[in-house]
Amino acid sequence: MASDERKPLLPIVDLPCGHLPDPHKKESEFERFASLPLLAWKAHKFGILLTVVSATVCWWLGYAEKRVIDDLVFKSIFIIFGFTMGFRNVRANQRYSDALQHAQSFYSAFWGIYTVMPTESRLRIRAQLLAAMQDSVSHIHRVGKNRQHCWFGIVGLEPAAVPALEGAEFPSPGGDLEASKRAPAAKAFSYGSTAMLRSLSATWEEHPSGSSGAWVQPKTPMPPKSEGGDDSCKDAINPTTSGMLRNVRAVISPHVKLLQALMVVEEELERIETGSGQQKLRRNFWLLKAQVLKSYDSLLSLSFPSVTDRFMTFVDMCLFFFAVSFPWGIKVQTLELDALGRGWYKVHIDAGVILVFYTTVVVMVLFTLNALTAVNEDPLAGLCDDVDLRRLARAVAYGFEAFDSLDRQPTGVLATPAGEEAAVVEKPAACFHMPEDSTA
């Protein structure tokens, strides 16, 4: 078959570095091993330091070779901690697995909706569909980044930053970072107040550093005084009034934008099939639309906290008391080592040094286990090796662009089956570039 008559099936998707892991790059075993103690130190540095101090004090007071606290105390704490962490670890690992499965289902549905449409229709709806997908997954990560944001996500909202004091605005992209540090920061009002609710238009503003951003609302004028001179409403929204509840500022979540994009796709399919007496495309869309929305809801629910703050405080409290009291519940002996085995050179290790070493090793294992469980419980919080939906969404955008190149005139290379000549295709004229998310 002539090369000009053959239509290639597998386009090359050229992904920029960082969107997906490089399959040819070997992970450093040392970095992976060192990341666990660093994770424990970041989450429990105060407890680790107090443990070392407690062991050092025990050594200094001469109790390294004596047991001060009954070991039954440690056994009871071990039983409680063991049961707690056992069930909690199983649930945490299951949540991570569920996040991967729902992410695959989410993006698979987008592929199923997009690829069966004619080329002209795809290019017509691609920008809006990808923008809705990117905004939706970014919203999921912003909800998962803060435990308190789950209450907004439950009702389809997202917290917004509010100008503080002198009406200072959040620094705009490209602004002076030092000047923005000197200016009053945009401060969100306290959670829980429902006074003076009003409809405001908010925009997402990136921080000049590029590492974060926030929903920012325009400055709101103070309401006029009532005829009776009642200033209660004014006090309710005045940031300078101490001891008063503040308004909660929120914006509508991108879930609405996702629904609107899916509606646009359905309208396009109706236009295509009108008068043909067929519903093949629409029946496929209805099935995959339900999959998109179900996967979105599942991913959003996985961004909510798995356990309460009270439970986490209880576990941290158990670990803290165990770590501080552990050096006083064990006894060690001074160690004499014969280095060469012939009595020529002996090494003397004081009992206090051994006590500090044993204590540090034991508590580091427990603190690492607790920190690792806490990270796995929130697979969409953006920590460590969490599931990054934003990068995956950008990878899908590049995949859509490569797929659309199949139906264009040849100017680019495509992958073909082994033993056959490579064919070339053109990059679509109407290309949508997925913007980099500031929270990635």
PDB file of C-alpha atoms in Angstrom, residues 73-284:
ATOM      1  CA  VAL A  73       2.588   1.694  80.485  1.00  0.00           C
ATOM      2  CA  PHE A  74       4.385   1.302  77.161  1.00  0.00           C
ATOM      3  CA  LYS A  75       2.637  -1.956  76.376  1.00  0.00           C
ATOM      4  CA  SER A  76      -0.782  -0.359  76.789  1.00  0.00           C
ATOM      5  CA  ILE A  77       0.171   2.574  74.564  1.00  0.00           C
ATOM      6  CA  PHE A  78       1.601   0.179  71.975  1.00  0.00           C
ATOM      7  CA  ILE A  79      -1.676  -1.749  71.838  1.00  0.00           C
ATOM      8  CA  ILE A  80      -3.711   1.432  71.316  1.00  0.00           C
ATOM      9  CA  PHE A  81      -1.309   2.811  68.740  1.00  0.00           C
ATOM     10  CA  GLY A  82      -1.045  -0.526  66.930  1.00  0.00           C
ATOM     11  CA  PHE A  83      -4.780  -0.945  66.456  1.00  0.00           C
ATOM     12  CA  THR A  84      -5.210   2.698  65.490  1.00  0.00           C
ATOM     13  CA  MET A  85      -2.426   2.788  62.923  1.00  0.00           C
ATOM     14  CA  GLY A  86      -3.279  -0.646  61.532  1.00  0.00           C
ATOM     15  CA  PHE A  87      -6.811   0.241  60.496  1.00  0.00           C
ATOM     16  CA  ARG A  88      -5.792   3.761  59.554  1.00  0.00           C
ATOM     17  CA  ASN A  89      -3.020   2.548  57.238  1.00  0.00           C
ATOM     18  CA  VAL A  90      -5.333   0.171  55.404  1.00  0.00           C
ATOM     19  CA  ARG A  91      -7.823   2.968  54.829  1.00  0.00           C
ATOM     20  CA  ALA A  92      -5.104   5.431  53.771  1.00  0.00           C
ATOM     21  CA  ASN A  93      -3.671   3.068  51.149  1.00  0.00           C
ATOM     22  CA  GLN A  94      -7.165   2.325  49.867  1.00  0.00           C
ATOM     23  CA  ARG A  95      -7.852   6.039  49.422  1.00  0.00           C
ATOM     24  CA  TYR A  96      -4.662   6.416  47.375  1.00  0.00           C
ATOM     25  CA  SER A  97      -5.671   3.480  45.180  1.00  0.00           C
ATOM     26  CA  ASP A  98      -9.177   4.916  44.762  1.00  0.00           C
ATOM     27  CA  ALA A  99      -7.714   8.266  43.683  1.00  0.00           C
ATOM     28  CA  LEU A 100      -5.750   6.571  40.894  1.00  0.00           C
ATOM     29  CA  GLN A 101      -8.788   4.596  39.721  1.00  0.00           C
ATOM     30  CA  HIS A 102     -11.144   7.588  39.708  1.00  0.00           C
ATOM     31  CA  ALA A 103      -8.541   9.745  37.923  1.00  0.00           C
ATOM     32  CA  GLN A 104      -8.242   7.108  35.202  1.00  0.00           C
ATOM     33  CA  SER A 105     -12.024   6.939  34.881  1.00  0.00           C
ATOM     34  CA  PHE A 106     -12.274  10.740  34.729  1.00  0.00           C
ATOM     35  CA  TYR A 107      -9.766  11.207  31.908  1.00  0.00           C
ATOM     36  CA  SER A 108     -10.888   8.071  30.072  1.00  0.00           C
ATOM     37  CA  ALA A 109     -14.398   9.517  29.831  1.00  0.00           C
ATOM     38  CA  PHE A 110     -13.021  12.735  28.311  1.00  0.00           C
ATOM     39  CA  TRP A 111     -11.156  10.711  25.702  1.00  0.00           C
ATOM     40  CA  GLY A 112     -14.325   8.764  24.895  1.00  0.00           C
ATOM     41  CA  ILE A 113     -16.355  11.951  24.476  1.00  0.00           C
ATOM     42  CA  TYR A 114     -13.774  13.780  22.392  1.00  0.00           C
ATOM     43  CA  THR A 115     -12.314  11.250  19.973  1.00  0.00           C
ATOM     44  CA  VAL A 116     -15.591  10.044  18.393  1.00  0.00           C
ATOM     45  CA  MET A 117     -16.589  13.548  17.269  1.00  0.00           C
ATOM     46  CA  PRO A 118     -15.855  14.881  13.772  1.00  0.00           C
ATOM     47  CA  THR A 119     -12.732  17.004  13.413  1.00  0.00           C
ATOM     48  CA  GLU A 120     -14.538  20.311  12.956  1.00  0.00           C
ATOM     49  CA  SER A 121     -16.684  19.694  16.017  1.00  0.00           C
ATOM     50  CA  ARG A 122     -13.700  18.691  18.102  1.00  0.00           C
ATOM     51  CA  LEU A 123     -11.819  21.858  17.308  1.00  0.00           C
ATOM     52  CA  ARG A 124     -14.943  23.892  18.021  1.00  0.00           C
ATOM     53  CA  ILE A 125     -15.422  22.589  21.581  1.00  0.00           C
ATOM     54  CA  ARG A 126     -11.871  21.606  22.534  1.00  0.00           C
ATOM     55  CA  ALA A 127     -10.796  24.840  24.219  1.00  0.00           C
ATOM     56  CA  GLN A 128     -13.868  25.063  26.437  1.00  0.00           C
ATOM     57  CA  LEU A 129     -13.804  21.354  27.310  1.00  0.00           C
ATOM     58  CA  LEU A 130     -10.132  21.364  28.300  1.00  0.00           C
ATOM     59  CA  ALA A 131     -10.472  24.612  30.236  1.00  0.00           C
ATOM     60  CA  ALA A 132     -13.363  23.136  32.232  1.00  0.00           C
ATOM     61  CA  MET A 133     -11.361  19.991  32.909  1.00  0.00           C
ATOM     62  CA  GLN A 134      -8.306  21.961  34.062  1.00  0.00           C
ATOM     63  CA  ASP A 135     -10.343  24.252  36.313  1.00  0.00           C
ATOM     64  CA  SER A 136     -12.203  21.308  37.839  1.00  0.00           C
ATOM     65  CA  VAL A 137      -9.092  19.370  38.811  1.00  0.00           C
ATOM     66  CA  SER A 138      -7.404  22.538  40.088  1.00  0.00           C
ATOM     67  CA  HIS A 139     -10.437  23.124  42.312  1.00  0.00           C
ATOM     68  CA  ILE A 140     -10.114  19.579  43.681  1.00  0.00           C
ATOM     69  CA  HIS A 141      -6.484  20.211  44.631  1.00  0.00           C
ATOM     70  CA  ARG A 142      -7.255  23.562  46.215  1.00  0.00           C
ATOM     71  CA  VAL A 143      -9.945  21.943  48.356  1.00  0.00           C
ATOM     72  CA  GLY A 144      -7.607  19.115  49.351  1.00  0.00           C
ATOM     73  CA  LYS A 145      -4.752  21.439  50.251  1.00  0.00           C
ATOM     74  CA  ASN A 146      -6.521  22.763  53.357  1.00  0.00           C
ATOM     75  CA  ARG A 147      -8.620  20.637  55.693  1.00  0.00           C
ATOM     76  CA  GLN A 148     -11.031  23.527  56.355  1.00  0.00           C
ATOM     77  CA  HIS A 149     -11.772  23.936  52.654  1.00  0.00           C
ATOM     78  CA  CYS A 150     -13.787  20.709  52.634  1.00  0.00           C
ATOM     79  CA  TRP A 151     -16.819  22.564  54.009  1.00  0.00           C
ATOM     80  CA  PHE A 152     -16.781  24.823  50.968  1.00  0.00           C
ATOM     81  CA  GLY A 153     -16.311  21.903  48.576  1.00  0.00           C
ATOM     82  CA  ILE A 154     -19.285  20.047  50.088  1.00  0.00           C
ATOM     83  CA  VAL A 155     -21.674  22.821  49.060  1.00  0.00           C
ATOM     84  CA  GLY A 156     -20.060  23.545  45.672  1.00  0.00           C
ATOM     85  CA  LEU A 157     -18.070  26.616  46.695  1.00  0.00           C
ATOM     86  CA  GLU A 158     -14.452  27.631  47.114  1.00  0.00           C
ATOM     87  CA  PRO A 159     -13.010  30.136  49.627  1.00  0.00           C
ATOM     88  CA  ALA A 160     -11.960  33.520  48.264  1.00  0.00           C
ATOM     89  CA  ALA A 161      -9.438  36.027  49.558  1.00  0.00           C
ATOM     90  CA  VAL A 162     -10.862  39.329  50.810  1.00  0.00           C
ATOM     91  CA  PRO A 163      -9.066  42.711  50.727  1.00  0.00           C
ATOM     92  CA  ALA A 164      -8.018  43.675  54.258  1.00  0.00           C
ATOM     93  CA  LEU A 165      -7.834  46.936  56.190  1.00  0.00           C
ATOM     94  CA  GLU A 166      -7.063  49.670  53.665  1.00  0.00           C
ATOM     95  CA  GLY A 167      -8.606  47.684  50.828  1.00  0.00           C
ATOM     96  CA  ALA A 168      -5.269  46.195  49.787  1.00  0.00           C
ATOM     97  CA  GLU A 169      -5.542  43.994  46.726  1.00  0.00           C
ATOM     98  CA  PHE A 170      -3.760  40.697  46.227  1.00  0.00           C
ATOM     99  CA  PRO A 171      -0.551  41.418  44.271  1.00  0.00           C
ATOM    100  CA  SER A 172      -1.207  41.062  40.573  1.00  0.00           C
ATOM    101  CA  PRO A 173       0.891  38.788  38.328  1.00  0.00           C
ATOM    102  CA  GLY A 174       4.195  40.364  37.398  1.00  0.00           C
ATOM    103  CA  GLY A 175       4.057  42.903  40.215  1.00  0.00           C
ATOM    104  CA  ASP A 176       6.820  43.899  42.581  1.00  0.00           C
ATOM    105  CA  LEU A 177       7.273  41.044  45.062  1.00  0.00           C
ATOM    106  CA  GLU A 178       8.992  43.204  47.679  1.00  0.00           C
ATOM    107  CA  ALA A 179       6.271  45.836  47.433  1.00  0.00           C
ATOM    108  CA  SER A 180       3.624  43.154  47.800  1.00  0.00           C
ATOM    109  CA  LYS A 181       5.312  41.924  50.972  1.00  0.00           C
ATOM    110  CA  ARG A 182       5.221  45.430  52.458  1.00  0.00           C
ATOM    111  CA  ALA A 183       1.556  45.929  51.532  1.00  0.00           C
ATOM    112  CA  PRO A 184      -1.198  44.574  53.788  1.00  0.00           C
ATOM    113  CA  ALA A 185      -1.966  41.003  52.815  1.00  0.00           C
ATOM    114  CA  ALA A 186      -5.383  39.900  51.606  1.00  0.00           C
ATOM    115  CA  LYS A 187      -6.903  38.235  54.635  1.00  0.00           C
ATOM    116  CA  ALA A 188      -9.868  35.875  54.571  1.00  0.00           C
ATOM    117  CA  PHE A 189     -12.618  36.477  57.076  1.00  0.00           C
ATOM    118  CA  SER A 190     -13.317  33.972  59.836  1.00  0.00           C
ATOM    119  CA  TYR A 191     -15.250  30.877  58.916  1.00  0.00           C
ATOM    120  CA  GLY A 192     -18.825  30.669  60.129  1.00  0.00           C
ATOM    121  CA  SER A 193     -20.367  34.106  59.644  1.00  0.00           C
ATOM    122  CA  THR A 194     -23.333  34.511  57.328  1.00  0.00           C
ATOM    123  CA  ALA A 195     -23.988  38.224  57.924  1.00  0.00           C
ATOM    124  CA  MET A 196     -24.285  40.555  54.950  1.00  0.00           C
ATOM    125  CA  LEU A 197     -23.968  37.889  52.270  1.00  0.00           C
ATOM    126  CA  ARG A 198     -23.583  39.483  48.866  1.00  0.00           C
ATOM    127  CA  SER A 199     -22.855  38.367  45.321  1.00  0.00           C
ATOM    128  CA  LEU A 200     -19.359  39.417  44.263  1.00  0.00           C
ATOM    129  CA  SER A 201     -17.275  38.587  41.237  1.00  0.00           C
ATOM    130  CA  ALA A 202     -13.909  37.024  42.106  1.00  0.00           C
ATOM    131  CA  THR A 203     -10.888  36.314  39.927  1.00  0.00           C
ATOM    132  CA  TRP A 204      -7.990  33.905  40.391  1.00  0.00           C
ATOM    133  CA  GLU A 205      -4.759  35.869  40.878  1.00  0.00           C
ATOM    134  CA  GLU A 206      -1.322  34.276  40.833  1.00  0.00           C
ATOM    135  CA  HIS A 207       1.273  35.313  43.392  1.00  0.00           C
ATOM    136  CA  PRO A 208       4.354  36.976  41.812  1.00  0.00           C
ATOM    137  CA  SER A 209       6.511  34.123  43.081  1.00  0.00           C
ATOM    138  CA  GLY A 210       4.457  31.734  40.963  1.00  0.00           C
ATOM    139  CA  SER A 211       4.115  29.291  43.858  1.00  0.00           C
ATOM    140  CA  SER A 212       0.562  30.089  44.915  1.00  0.00           C
ATOM    141  CA  GLY A 213      -2.510  32.154  44.255  1.00  0.00           C
ATOM    142  CA  ALA A 214      -5.924  33.040  45.598  1.00  0.00           C
ATOM    143  CA  TRP A 215      -9.420  33.987  44.583  1.00  0.00           C
ATOM    144  CA  VAL A 216      -9.560  37.781  44.908  1.00  0.00           C
ATOM    145  CA  GLN A 217     -12.675  39.907  45.081  1.00  0.00           C
ATOM    146  CA  PRO A 218     -13.027  43.593  44.220  1.00  0.00           C
ATOM    147  CA  LYS A 219     -13.191  46.138  46.993  1.00  0.00           C
ATOM    148  CA  THR A 220     -16.649  46.369  48.469  1.00  0.00           C
ATOM    149  CA  PRO A 221     -18.007  49.770  49.559  1.00  0.00           C
ATOM    150  CA  MET A 222     -19.445  49.993  53.035  1.00  0.00           C
ATOM    151  CA  PRO A 223     -23.250  49.923  53.176  1.00  0.00           C
ATOM    152  CA  PRO A 224     -24.895  53.262  54.049  1.00  0.00           C
ATOM    153  CA  LYS A 225     -26.114  53.875  57.558  1.00  0.00           C
ATOM    154  CA  SER A 226     -29.738  53.203  58.244  1.00  0.00           C
ATOM    155  CA  GLU A 227     -32.036  56.081  59.125  1.00  0.00           C
ATOM    156  CA  GLY A 228     -31.998  55.052  62.777  1.00  0.00           C
ATOM    157  CA  GLY A 229     -28.206  55.166  62.871  1.00  0.00           C
ATOM    158  CA  ASP A 230     -27.840  51.414  63.332  1.00  0.00           C
ATOM    159  CA  ASP A 231     -24.219  50.483  62.567  1.00  0.00           C
ATOM    160  CA  SER A 232     -24.553  46.746  63.278  1.00  0.00           C
ATOM    161  CA  CYS A 233     -24.231  45.800  59.608  1.00  0.00           C
ATOM    162  CA  LYS A 234     -21.194  48.043  59.258  1.00  0.00           C
ATOM    163  CA  ASP A 235     -19.508  46.396  62.226  1.00  0.00           C
ATOM    164  CA  ALA A 236     -20.239  42.955  60.805  1.00  0.00           C
ATOM    165  CA  ILE A 237     -18.051  43.554  57.742  1.00  0.00           C
ATOM    166  CA  ASN A 238     -15.537  46.050  59.071  1.00  0.00           C
ATOM    167  CA  PRO A 239     -12.148  44.243  59.300  1.00  0.00           C
ATOM    168  CA  THR A 240     -10.889  46.759  61.856  1.00  0.00           C
ATOM    169  CA  THR A 241     -13.612  45.945  64.385  1.00  0.00           C
ATOM    170  CA  SER A 242     -12.184  43.544  66.937  1.00  0.00           C
ATOM    171  CA  GLY A 243     -14.226  40.711  68.324  1.00  0.00           C
ATOM    172  CA  MET A 244     -16.822  40.781  65.523  1.00  0.00           C
ATOM    173  CA  LEU A 245     -17.603  37.947  63.139  1.00  0.00           C
ATOM    174  CA  ARG A 246     -16.414  38.493  59.596  1.00  0.00           C
ATOM    175  CA  ASN A 247     -18.144  37.596  56.386  1.00  0.00           C
ATOM    176  CA  VAL A 248     -17.175  34.396  54.640  1.00  0.00           C
ATOM    177  CA  ARG A 249     -16.200  35.105  51.043  1.00  0.00           C
ATOM    178  CA  ALA A 250     -16.548  32.265  48.556  1.00  0.00           C
ATOM    179  CA  VAL A 251     -16.828  31.717  44.820  1.00  0.00           C
ATOM    180  CA  ILE A 252     -18.789  29.144  42.861  1.00  0.00           C
ATOM    181  CA  SER A 253     -16.727  26.034  42.184  1.00  0.00           C
ATOM    182  CA  PRO A 254     -15.729  25.163  38.571  1.00  0.00           C
ATOM    183  CA  HIS A 255     -18.214  22.288  38.701  1.00  0.00           C
ATOM    184  CA  VAL A 256     -20.678  24.675  37.053  1.00  0.00           C
ATOM    185  CA  LYS A 257     -18.156  25.378  34.293  1.00  0.00           C
ATOM    186  CA  LEU A 258     -17.757  21.642  33.744  1.00  0.00           C
ATOM    187  CA  LEU A 259     -21.525  21.198  33.407  1.00  0.00           C
ATOM    188  CA  GLN A 260     -21.683  24.065  30.927  1.00  0.00           C
ATOM    189  CA  ALA A 261     -18.882  22.567  28.816  1.00  0.00           C
ATOM    190  CA  LEU A 262     -20.636  19.197  28.734  1.00  0.00           C
ATOM    191  CA  MET A 263     -23.838  20.958  27.688  1.00  0.00           C
ATOM    192  CA  VAL A 264     -21.986  22.613  24.811  1.00  0.00           C
ATOM    193  CA  VAL A 265     -20.715  19.202  23.685  1.00  0.00           C
ATOM    194  CA  GLU A 266     -24.232  17.767  23.795  1.00  0.00           C
ATOM    195  CA  GLU A 267     -25.585  20.682  21.757  1.00  0.00           C
ATOM    196  CA  GLU A 268     -22.866  20.095  19.176  1.00  0.00           C
ATOM    197  CA  LEU A 269     -23.768  16.412  18.946  1.00  0.00           C
ATOM    198  CA  GLU A 270     -27.445  17.284  18.544  1.00  0.00           C
ATOM    199  CA  ARG A 271     -26.549  19.617  15.695  1.00  0.00           C
ATOM    200  CA  ILE A 272     -24.562  16.851  13.996  1.00  0.00           C
ATOM    201  CA  GLU A 273     -27.249  14.178  14.306  1.00  0.00           C
ATOM    202  CA  THR A 274     -30.283  16.368  13.636  1.00  0.00           C
ATOM    203  CA  GLY A 275     -32.169  14.984  10.639  1.00  0.00           C
ATOM    204  CA  SER A 276     -30.087  11.800  10.423  1.00  0.00           C
ATOM    205  CA  GLY A 277     -32.397   9.754  12.617  1.00  0.00           C
ATOM    206  CA  GLN A 278     -29.418   8.453  14.614  1.00  0.00           C
ATOM    207  CA  GLN A 279     -28.299   8.891  18.210  1.00  0.00           C
ATOM    208  CA  LYS A 280     -25.045   6.951  18.253  1.00  0.00           C
ATOM    209  CA  LEU A 281     -22.917   9.891  19.328  1.00  0.00           C
ATOM    210  CA  ARG A 282     -25.407  11.140  21.893  1.00  0.00           C
ATOM    211  CA  ARG A 283     -25.927   7.713  23.472  1.00  0.00           C
ATOM    212  CA  ASN A 284     -22.163   7.401  23.841  1.00  0.00           C
TER     213      ASN A 284
END
